[in-house]
Amino acid sequence: RTVLSIDIGGTKILATLIKNGWILREAEFPTEPGMGPDCWIAAIADRVADWRGSYGQIAVAATGLIHQGHWSALNPATLAIPDAYPLEARLRDTFGVAALAINDAQAAAWGEYRRGAGNGKDMVFLTISTGIGGGVIVNGQLLQGMAGHFGQWRGPSGNSHEPLEDRVSGHFMASEAAKAGHAVHAPDIFAAAREGEAWASAIIAASAKRVALLCQDIQFALDPATIVIGGGIGLADGFIDHVQSELSVLNDTLLPVIARAKLGRYAGVIGAADLAITRSV
Ligand code: BMX
């Protein structure tokens, strides 16, 4: 019943040992973007070497597209993954136990649905992070494959074929800050906004406005009971408040119900572990 559950994101890797939704152990370290999957797996194996023997299976929630156990990047700017990398097979070989791989945001959606802000009702989860990911629960089922990849949407209001996340997420914020003469990452932008820096508040507002429009589109497409927002940027100071205030011009019939993710950075590992257990019973 104990699962070695790992979240491989565009910026960091979170390794955990989970039993019945409880985190028994954890370790976090950066995802070295240039290294590639063999090295990321080797780094994980190294970090959790002394957990060996205490888990019966491994679950990985990974940024990117997972198709039949194979892993590819949709947006190499979030993380450059070679096409169709045999992730589940390599995990089985490395850790010697049954392996499940699933997209990170879909796993987080399932985690929030089962043990977080979803309250057991159909929901859409959005993570605003290095990229933008998402997951959809309909009639109690998690949609897999490309479903929920809201960061990949190319709305007609975009001025090119670039995915929406390139105009919203952590990468976008850092590049806007650089244009304003500040070589900083997303957390520093939130800190600067708290200190009253106008350039920083403007970047956050631009991103939050696009997330608000995305929530409206999702409501029209799927009409979920709740849209749960998570991710390092989604959960940062005031971001959800910004989104809510952008939406407040709508009348009640059209207004999406927005909720804050409850599992924070653990949503992906909790969801992936739950799916692995469910699959193996
Ligand atoms: C990108 C895409 C999604 C992922 C999302 C959030 C890649 C490598 N990733 O849209 O699969 O769910 O980013 O990922 O194409 P995160 O790393 O920002 O959490």
mmCIF file of C-alpha atoms and ligand atoms in Angstrom:
data_model
loop_
_atom_site.group_PDB
_atom_site.id
_atom_site.type_symbol
_atom_site.label_atom_id
_atom_site.label_comp_id
_atom_site.label_asym_id
_atom_site.label_seq_id
_atom_site.Cartn_x
_atom_site.Cartn_y
_atom_site.Cartn_z
ATOM 1 C CA ARG A 1 0.000 0.000 0.000
ATOM 2 C CA THR A 2 3.008 2.312 0.215
ATOM 3 C CA VAL A 3 3.894 4.067 -3.027
ATOM 4 C CA LEU A 4 7.055 5.862 -4.082
ATOM 5 C CA SER A 5 5.336 8.827 -5.724
ATOM 6 C CA ILE A 6 7.298 11.421 -7.687
ATOM 7 C CA ASP A 7 6.328 14.695 -9.338
ATOM 8 C CA ILE A 8 8.661 15.729 -12.181
ATOM 9 C CA GLY A 9 7.885 19.368 -12.999
ATOM 10 C CA GLY A 10 9.524 21.906 -15.287
ATOM 11 C CA THR A 11 11.451 23.429 -12.370
ATOM 12 C CA LYS A 12 11.652 20.853 -9.589
ATOM 13 C CA ILE A 13 11.279 17.207 -8.710
ATOM 14 C CA LEU A 14 9.379 16.186 -5.579
ATOM 15 C CA ALA A 15 9.933 12.603 -4.388
ATOM 16 C CA THR A 16 7.640 11.209 -1.681
ATOM 17 C CA LEU A 17 6.698 8.023 0.072
ATOM 18 C CA ILE A 18 2.901 7.897 0.451
ATOM 19 C CA LYS A 19 0.547 5.613 2.327
ATOM 20 C CA ASN A 20 -3.241 6.140 2.251
ATOM 21 C CA GLY A 21 -2.793 9.750 1.143
ATOM 22 C CA TRP A 22 -0.287 10.535 3.913
ATOM 23 C CA ILE A 23 3.221 11.728 3.102
ATOM 24 C CA LEU A 24 5.688 9.619 5.086
ATOM 25 C CA ARG A 25 8.903 11.006 3.587
ATOM 26 C CA GLU A 26 9.848 13.628 1.032
ATOM 27 C CA ALA A 27 12.787 15.120 -0.841
ATOM 28 C CA GLU A 28 12.823 18.011 -3.316
ATOM 29 C CA PHE A 29 15.505 19.024 -5.795
ATOM 30 C CA PRO A 30 15.745 20.988 -9.066
ATOM 31 C CA THR A 31 14.968 19.452 -12.467
ATOM 32 C CA GLU A 32 18.188 20.034 -14.410
ATOM 33 C CA PRO A 33 16.604 21.038 -17.744
ATOM 34 C CA GLY A 34 19.500 20.088 -20.034
ATOM 35 C CA MET A 35 20.129 16.646 -18.548
ATOM 36 C CA GLY A 36 17.309 14.512 -19.965
ATOM 37 C CA PRO A 37 15.149 11.697 -18.539
ATOM 38 C CA ASP A 38 17.878 9.093 -17.900
ATOM 39 C CA CYS A 39 19.674 11.572 -15.637
ATOM 40 C CA TRP A 40 16.482 12.751 -13.894
ATOM 41 C CA ILE A 41 15.604 9.121 -13.086
ATOM 42 C CA ALA A 42 19.160 8.462 -11.881
ATOM 43 C CA ALA A 43 18.985 11.565 -9.661
ATOM 44 C CA ILE A 44 15.687 10.361 -8.156
ATOM 45 C CA ALA A 45 17.069 6.842 -7.543
ATOM 46 C CA ASP A 46 20.059 8.393 -5.815
ATOM 47 C CA ARG A 47 17.955 10.674 -3.565
ATOM 48 C CA VAL A 48 15.597 7.905 -2.445
ATOM 49 C CA ALA A 49 18.186 5.114 -2.255
ATOM 50 C CA ASP A 50 17.610 4.527 1.462
ATOM 51 C CA TRP A 51 13.804 4.255 0.998
ATOM 52 C CA ARG A 52 14.319 1.002 -0.938
ATOM 53 C CA GLY A 53 12.255 -1.901 0.386
ATOM 54 C CA SER A 54 9.604 0.364 1.902
ATOM 55 C CA TYR A 55 7.387 0.682 -1.217
ATOM 56 C CA GLY A 56 5.679 -1.819 -3.480
ATOM 57 C CA GLN A 57 5.140 0.385 -6.524
ATOM 58 C CA ILE A 58 6.164 3.664 -8.118
ATOM 59 C CA ALA A 59 3.930 6.395 -9.509
ATOM 60 C CA VAL A 60 5.257 9.345 -11.496
ATOM 61 C CA ALA A 61 3.333 12.539 -12.245
ATOM 62 C CA ALA A 62 5.327 14.230 -15.020
ATOM 63 C CA THR A 63 5.038 17.470 -16.933
ATOM 64 C CA GLY A 64 4.352 16.592 -20.577
ATOM 65 C CA LEU A 65 2.210 14.173 -22.522
ATOM 66 C CA ILE A 66 2.003 10.567 -21.319
ATOM 67 C CA HIS A 67 0.742 8.074 -23.867
ATOM 68 C CA GLN A 68 0.766 4.342 -23.057
ATOM 69 C CA GLY A 69 3.626 4.749 -20.621
ATOM 70 C CA HIS A 70 5.677 6.859 -23.043
ATOM 71 C CA TRP A 71 6.592 10.466 -22.286
ATOM 72 C CA SER A 72 6.913 13.462 -24.673
ATOM 73 C CA ALA A 73 7.027 17.239 -24.386
ATOM 74 C CA LEU A 74 4.153 19.279 -25.725
ATOM 75 C CA ASN A 75 5.973 22.493 -24.938
ATOM 76 C CA PRO A 76 9.749 21.952 -24.844
ATOM 77 C CA ALA A 77 10.076 25.401 -23.230
ATOM 78 C CA THR A 78 8.488 23.913 -20.084
ATOM 79 C CA LEU A 79 10.786 20.879 -20.210
ATOM 80 C CA ALA A 80 12.637 19.367 -23.170
ATOM 81 C CA ILE A 81 11.798 15.646 -23.168
ATOM 82 C CA PRO A 82 12.800 13.428 -26.109
ATOM 83 C CA ASP A 83 9.816 12.114 -28.082
ATOM 84 C CA ALA A 84 8.116 8.977 -26.732
ATOM 85 C CA TYR A 85 10.614 8.249 -23.956
ATOM 86 C CA PRO A 86 9.666 4.834 -22.426
ATOM 87 C CA LEU A 87 9.116 6.240 -18.930
ATOM 88 C CA GLU A 88 7.164 3.390 -17.291
ATOM 89 C CA ALA A 89 9.604 0.758 -18.593
ATOM 90 C CA ARG A 90 12.649 2.703 -17.371
ATOM 91 C CA LEU A 91 11.025 3.222 -13.955
ATOM 92 C CA ARG A 92 10.302 -0.515 -13.649
ATOM 93 C CA ASP A 93 13.883 -1.341 -14.601
ATOM 94 C CA THR A 94 15.375 1.207 -12.211
ATOM 95 C CA PHE A 95 13.195 0.652 -9.139
ATOM 96 C CA GLY A 96 12.216 -3.009 -9.641
ATOM 97 C CA VAL A 97 8.495 -2.472 -8.895
ATOM 98 C CA ALA A 98 5.313 -1.868 -10.934
ATOM 99 C CA ALA A 99 5.246 1.652 -12.404
ATOM 100 C CA LEU A 100 2.515 4.104 -13.393
ATOM 101 C CA ALA A 101 3.202 7.357 -15.247
ATOM 102 C CA ILE A 102 0.632 10.104 -15.703
ATOM 103 C CA ASN A 103 0.657 13.766 -16.661
ATOM 104 C CA ASP A 104 1.425 15.965 -13.627
ATOM 105 C CA ALA A 105 -1.649 18.179 -13.803
ATOM 106 C CA GLN A 106 -4.014 15.278 -14.452
ATOM 107 C CA ALA A 107 -2.546 13.559 -11.392
ATOM 108 C CA ALA A 108 -2.992 16.753 -9.357
ATOM 109 C CA ALA A 109 -6.599 17.058 -10.557
ATOM 110 C CA TRP A 110 -7.255 13.535 -9.299
ATOM 111 C CA GLY A 111 -5.534 14.305 -5.988
ATOM 112 C CA GLU A 112 -7.680 17.401 -5.419
ATOM 113 C CA TYR A 113 -10.821 15.516 -6.479
ATOM 114 C CA ARG A 114 -10.190 12.640 -4.081
ATOM 115 C CA ARG A 115 -8.619 14.380 -1.100
ATOM 116 C CA GLY A 116 -8.603 18.145 -1.661
ATOM 117 C CA ALA A 117 -10.803 21.002 -2.877
ATOM 118 C CA GLY A 118 -12.983 18.954 -5.240
ATOM 119 C CA ASN A 119 -15.478 17.767 -2.610
ATOM 120 C CA GLY A 120 -16.149 14.673 -4.694
ATOM 121 C CA LYS A 121 -17.894 16.723 -7.420
ATOM 122 C CA ASP A 122 -16.901 16.937 -11.085
ATOM 123 C CA MET A 123 -14.257 19.602 -11.417
ATOM 124 C CA VAL A 124 -11.554 21.126 -13.546
ATOM 125 C CA PHE A 125 -8.101 21.667 -12.081
ATOM 126 C CA LEU A 126 -5.707 24.287 -13.381
ATOM 127 C CA THR A 127 -2.076 24.547 -12.367
ATOM 128 C CA ILE A 128 -0.380 27.859 -13.089
ATOM 129 C CA SER A 129 3.274 26.994 -12.815
ATOM 130 C CA THR A 130 6.315 26.848 -15.132
ATOM 131 C CA GLY A 131 3.646 26.100 -17.749
ATOM 132 C CA ILE A 132 -0.121 25.778 -17.405
ATOM 133 C CA GLY A 133 -1.517 22.308 -16.989
ATOM 134 C CA GLY A 134 -4.931 20.989 -16.145
ATOM 135 C CA GLY A 135 -7.117 18.014 -15.507
ATOM 136 C CA VAL A 136 -10.792 17.263 -16.011
ATOM 137 C CA ILE A 137 -13.020 15.000 -13.906
ATOM 138 C CA VAL A 138 -16.320 14.134 -15.610
ATOM 139 C CA ASN A 139 -18.818 11.709 -14.068
ATOM 140 C CA GLY A 140 -16.169 10.737 -11.543
ATOM 141 C CA GLN A 141 -13.643 9.808 -14.262
ATOM 142 C CA LEU A 142 -10.304 11.499 -14.938
ATOM 143 C CA LEU A 143 -9.881 12.293 -18.636
ATOM 144 C CA GLN A 144 -6.390 11.350 -19.787
ATOM 145 C CA GLY A 145 -4.322 11.776 -22.969
ATOM 146 C CA MET A 146 -4.314 15.388 -24.114
ATOM 147 C CA ALA A 147 -7.463 16.329 -22.151
ATOM 148 C CA GLY A 148 -6.950 19.222 -19.754
ATOM 149 C CA HIS A 149 -3.895 20.664 -21.466
ATOM 150 C CA PHE A 150 -5.346 24.173 -21.207
ATOM 151 C CA GLY A 151 -1.908 25.758 -21.433
ATOM 152 C CA GLN A 152 -1.718 24.457 -24.999
ATOM 153 C CA TRP A 153 -4.882 26.275 -26.116
ATOM 154 C CA ARG A 154 -4.390 28.702 -28.931
ATOM 155 C CA GLY A 155 -7.213 31.207 -28.583
ATOM 156 C CA PRO A 156 -8.154 33.347 -31.583
ATOM 157 C CA SER A 157 -7.119 36.416 -29.583
ATOM 158 C CA GLY A 158 -3.512 35.181 -29.643
ATOM 159 C CA ASN A 159 -1.347 36.786 -32.292
ATOM 160 C CA SER A 160 0.491 33.648 -33.394
ATOM 161 C CA HIS A 161 0.523 29.907 -32.905
ATOM 162 C CA GLU A 162 2.126 30.178 -29.504
ATOM 163 C CA PRO A 163 0.380 28.304 -26.707
ATOM 164 C CA LEU A 164 -1.546 30.301 -24.120
ATOM 165 C CA GLU A 165 0.902 29.336 -21.339
ATOM 166 C CA ASP A 166 3.638 31.303 -23.101
ATOM 167 C CA ARG A 167 1.607 34.433 -22.312
ATOM 168 C CA VAL A 168 0.734 33.558 -18.704
ATOM 169 C CA SER A 169 3.046 31.227 -16.821
ATOM 170 C CA GLY A 170 6.315 31.435 -14.895
ATOM 171 C CA HIS A 171 8.402 31.700 -18.055
ATOM 172 C CA PHE A 172 6.262 34.552 -19.369
ATOM 173 C CA MET A 173 6.480 36.457 -16.088
ATOM 174 C CA ALA A 174 10.270 36.157 -15.951
ATOM 175 C CA SER A 175 10.645 37.327 -19.557
ATOM 176 C CA GLU A 176 8.298 40.299 -18.988
ATOM 177 C CA ALA A 177 10.323 41.211 -15.899
ATOM 178 C CA ALA A 178 13.518 41.032 -17.969
ATOM 179 C CA LYS A 179 11.941 43.417 -20.503
ATOM 180 C CA ALA A 180 11.221 45.816 -17.620
ATOM 181 C CA GLY A 181 14.907 45.604 -16.644
ATOM 182 C CA HIS A 182 14.607 43.087 -13.777
ATOM 183 C CA ALA A 183 16.393 39.755 -14.183
ATOM 184 C CA VAL A 184 14.205 37.855 -11.693
ATOM 185 C CA HIS A 185 11.982 34.796 -11.444
ATOM 186 C CA ALA A 186 8.295 34.563 -10.572
ATOM 187 C CA PRO A 187 8.648 34.463 -6.736
ATOM 188 C CA ASP A 188 10.650 37.727 -6.805
ATOM 189 C CA ILE A 189 7.962 39.344 -8.950
ATOM 190 C CA PHE A 190 5.340 38.545 -6.314
ATOM 191 C CA ALA A 191 7.679 39.904 -3.622
ATOM 192 C CA ALA A 192 8.241 43.129 -5.614
ATOM 193 C CA ALA A 193 4.483 43.543 -6.103
ATOM 194 C CA ARG A 194 3.996 43.245 -2.325
ATOM 195 C CA GLU A 195 6.507 46.056 -1.912
ATOM 196 C CA GLY A 196 4.456 48.236 -4.245
ATOM 197 C CA GLU A 197 6.540 47.951 -7.447
ATOM 198 C CA ALA A 198 4.203 48.882 -10.314
ATOM 199 C CA TRP A 199 6.078 46.884 -12.988
ATOM 200 C CA ALA A 200 5.622 43.707 -10.924
ATOM 201 C CA SER A 201 1.923 44.277 -10.260
ATOM 202 C CA ALA A 202 1.349 44.888 -13.972
ATOM 203 C CA ILE A 203 2.913 41.526 -14.906
ATOM 204 C CA ILE A 204 0.800 39.663 -12.338
ATOM 205 C CA ALA A 205 -2.351 41.471 -13.455
ATOM 206 C CA ALA A 206 -1.725 40.621 -17.135
ATOM 207 C CA SER A 207 -1.262 36.958 -16.306
ATOM 208 C CA ALA A 208 -4.280 36.808 -13.964
ATOM 209 C CA LYS A 209 -6.508 38.456 -16.567
ATOM 210 C CA ARG A 210 -5.689 35.714 -19.088
ATOM 211 C CA VAL A 211 -6.355 33.046 -16.471
ATOM 212 C CA ALA A 212 -9.758 34.649 -15.789
ATOM 213 C CA LEU A 213 -10.637 34.470 -19.495
ATOM 214 C CA LEU A 214 -9.430 30.864 -19.580
ATOM 215 C CA CYS A 215 -11.738 30.026 -16.641
ATOM 216 C CA GLN A 216 -14.658 31.559 -18.507
ATOM 217 C CA ASP A 217 -13.883 29.482 -21.616
ATOM 218 C CA ILE A 218 -13.581 26.324 -19.501
ATOM 219 C CA GLN A 219 -16.971 27.053 -17.943
ATOM 220 C CA PHE A 220 -18.527 27.346 -21.405
ATOM 221 C CA ALA A 221 -16.838 24.125 -22.551
ATOM 222 C CA LEU A 222 -17.417 21.853 -19.552
ATOM 223 C CA ASP A 223 -19.558 23.667 -16.945
ATOM 224 C CA PRO A 224 -17.734 22.093 -13.977
ATOM 225 C CA ALA A 225 -19.048 22.529 -10.406
ATOM 226 C CA THR A 226 -15.668 24.039 -9.482
ATOM 227 C CA ILE A 227 -12.466 25.189 -11.116
ATOM 228 C CA VAL A 228 -9.676 24.450 -8.653
ATOM 229 C CA ILE A 229 -6.531 26.553 -9.116
ATOM 230 C CA GLY A 230 -3.117 25.402 -7.929
ATOM 231 C CA GLY A 231 0.546 25.627 -8.923
ATOM 232 C CA GLY A 232 3.332 27.845 -7.606
ATOM 233 C CA ILE A 233 1.971 30.925 -9.366
ATOM 234 C CA GLY A 234 -1.698 30.058 -8.978
ATOM 235 C CA LEU A 235 -1.243 29.799 -5.201
ATOM 236 C CA ALA A 236 1.077 32.809 -4.861
ATOM 237 C CA ASP A 237 -0.044 35.900 -2.915
ATOM 238 C CA GLY A 238 -3.159 37.480 -4.318
ATOM 239 C CA PHE A 239 -3.150 35.677 -7.683
ATOM 240 C CA ILE A 240 -6.530 33.995 -7.224
ATOM 241 C CA ASP A 241 -7.965 37.281 -5.853
ATOM 242 C CA HIS A 242 -6.877 38.973 -9.079
ATOM 243 C CA VAL A 243 -8.569 36.260 -11.134
ATOM 244 C CA GLN A 244 -11.758 36.575 -9.050
ATOM 245 C CA SER A 245 -11.878 40.340 -9.423
ATOM 246 C CA GLU A 246 -11.465 40.052 -13.210
ATOM 247 C CA LEU A 247 -14.443 37.678 -13.204
ATOM 248 C CA SER A 248 -16.592 39.803 -10.907
ATOM 249 C CA VAL A 249 -18.037 41.747 -13.864
ATOM 250 C CA LEU A 250 -19.907 38.613 -14.951
ATOM 251 C CA ASN A 251 -23.439 37.964 -13.802
ATOM 252 C CA ASP A 252 -24.056 35.005 -11.504
ATOM 253 C CA THR A 253 -25.264 32.656 -14.246
ATOM 254 C CA LEU A 254 -21.940 32.852 -16.073
ATOM 255 C CA LEU A 255 -19.653 33.078 -13.061
ATOM 256 C CA PRO A 256 -17.309 30.072 -12.615
ATOM 257 C CA VAL A 257 -16.850 28.870 -9.032
ATOM 258 C CA ILE A 258 -13.122 29.195 -8.354
ATOM 259 C CA ALA A 259 -11.505 27.352 -5.442
ATOM 260 C CA ARG A 260 -7.983 27.315 -4.112
ATOM 261 C CA ALA A 261 -6.202 23.962 -4.326
ATOM 262 C CA LYS A 262 -5.894 22.411 -0.864
ATOM 263 C CA LEU A 263 -3.046 19.959 -1.363
ATOM 264 C CA GLY A 264 -0.559 22.586 -2.558
ATOM 265 C CA ARG A 265 2.597 21.080 -4.000
ATOM 266 C CA TYR A 266 1.524 17.578 -2.908
ATOM 267 C CA ALA A 267 -1.514 17.352 -5.232
ATOM 268 C CA GLY A 268 0.370 15.539 -8.023
ATOM 269 C CA VAL A 269 2.069 12.942 -5.837
ATOM 270 C CA ILE A 270 -1.107 12.247 -3.854
ATOM 271 C CA GLY A 271 -3.177 11.857 -7.048
ATOM 272 C CA ALA A 272 -0.599 9.659 -8.788
ATOM 273 C CA ALA A 273 -0.247 7.393 -5.734
ATOM 274 C CA ASP A 274 -4.028 7.033 -5.516
ATOM 275 C CA LEU A 275 -4.270 6.114 -9.216
ATOM 276 C CA ALA A 276 -1.455 3.564 -8.862
ATOM 277 C CA ILE A 277 -3.184 1.874 -5.910
ATOM 278 C CA THR A 278 -6.561 1.888 -7.682
ATOM 279 C CA ARG A 279 -5.029 0.337 -10.788
ATOM 280 C CA SER A 280 -3.290 -2.406 -8.858
ATOM 281 C CA VAL A 281 -6.319 -3.644 -6.850
HETATM 282 C C1 BMX B 1 2.953 22.220 -20.231
HETATM 283 C C2 BMX B 1 3.014 20.731 -20.578
HETATM 284 C C3 BMX B 1 1.965 20.003 -19.722
HETATM 285 C C4 BMX B 1 2.108 20.293 -18.229
HETATM 286 C C5 BMX B 1 2.095 21.808 -17.984
HETATM 287 C C6 BMX B 1 2.384 22.178 -16.526
HETATM 288 C C7 BMX B 1 5.218 19.960 -21.317
HETATM 289 C C8 BMX B 1 6.628 19.571 -20.951
HETATM 290 N N1 BMX B 1 4.372 20.263 -20.321
HETATM 291 O O1 BMX B 1 1.738 22.703 -20.702
HETATM 292 O O2 BMX B 1 2.030 18.619 -19.948
HETATM 293 O O3 BMX B 1 1.077 19.661 -17.510
HETATM 294 O O4 BMX B 1 3.098 22.431 -18.819
HETATM 295 O O5 BMX B 1 3.648 21.701 -16.184
HETATM 296 O O6 BMX B 1 4.907 19.968 -22.505
HETATM 297 P P1 BMX B 1 4.546 22.336 -15.013
HETATM 298 O O7 BMX B 1 5.888 21.727 -15.194
HETATM 299 O O8 BMX B 1 4.529 23.798 -15.188
HETATM 300 O O9 BMX B 1 3.865 21.908 -13.746
#
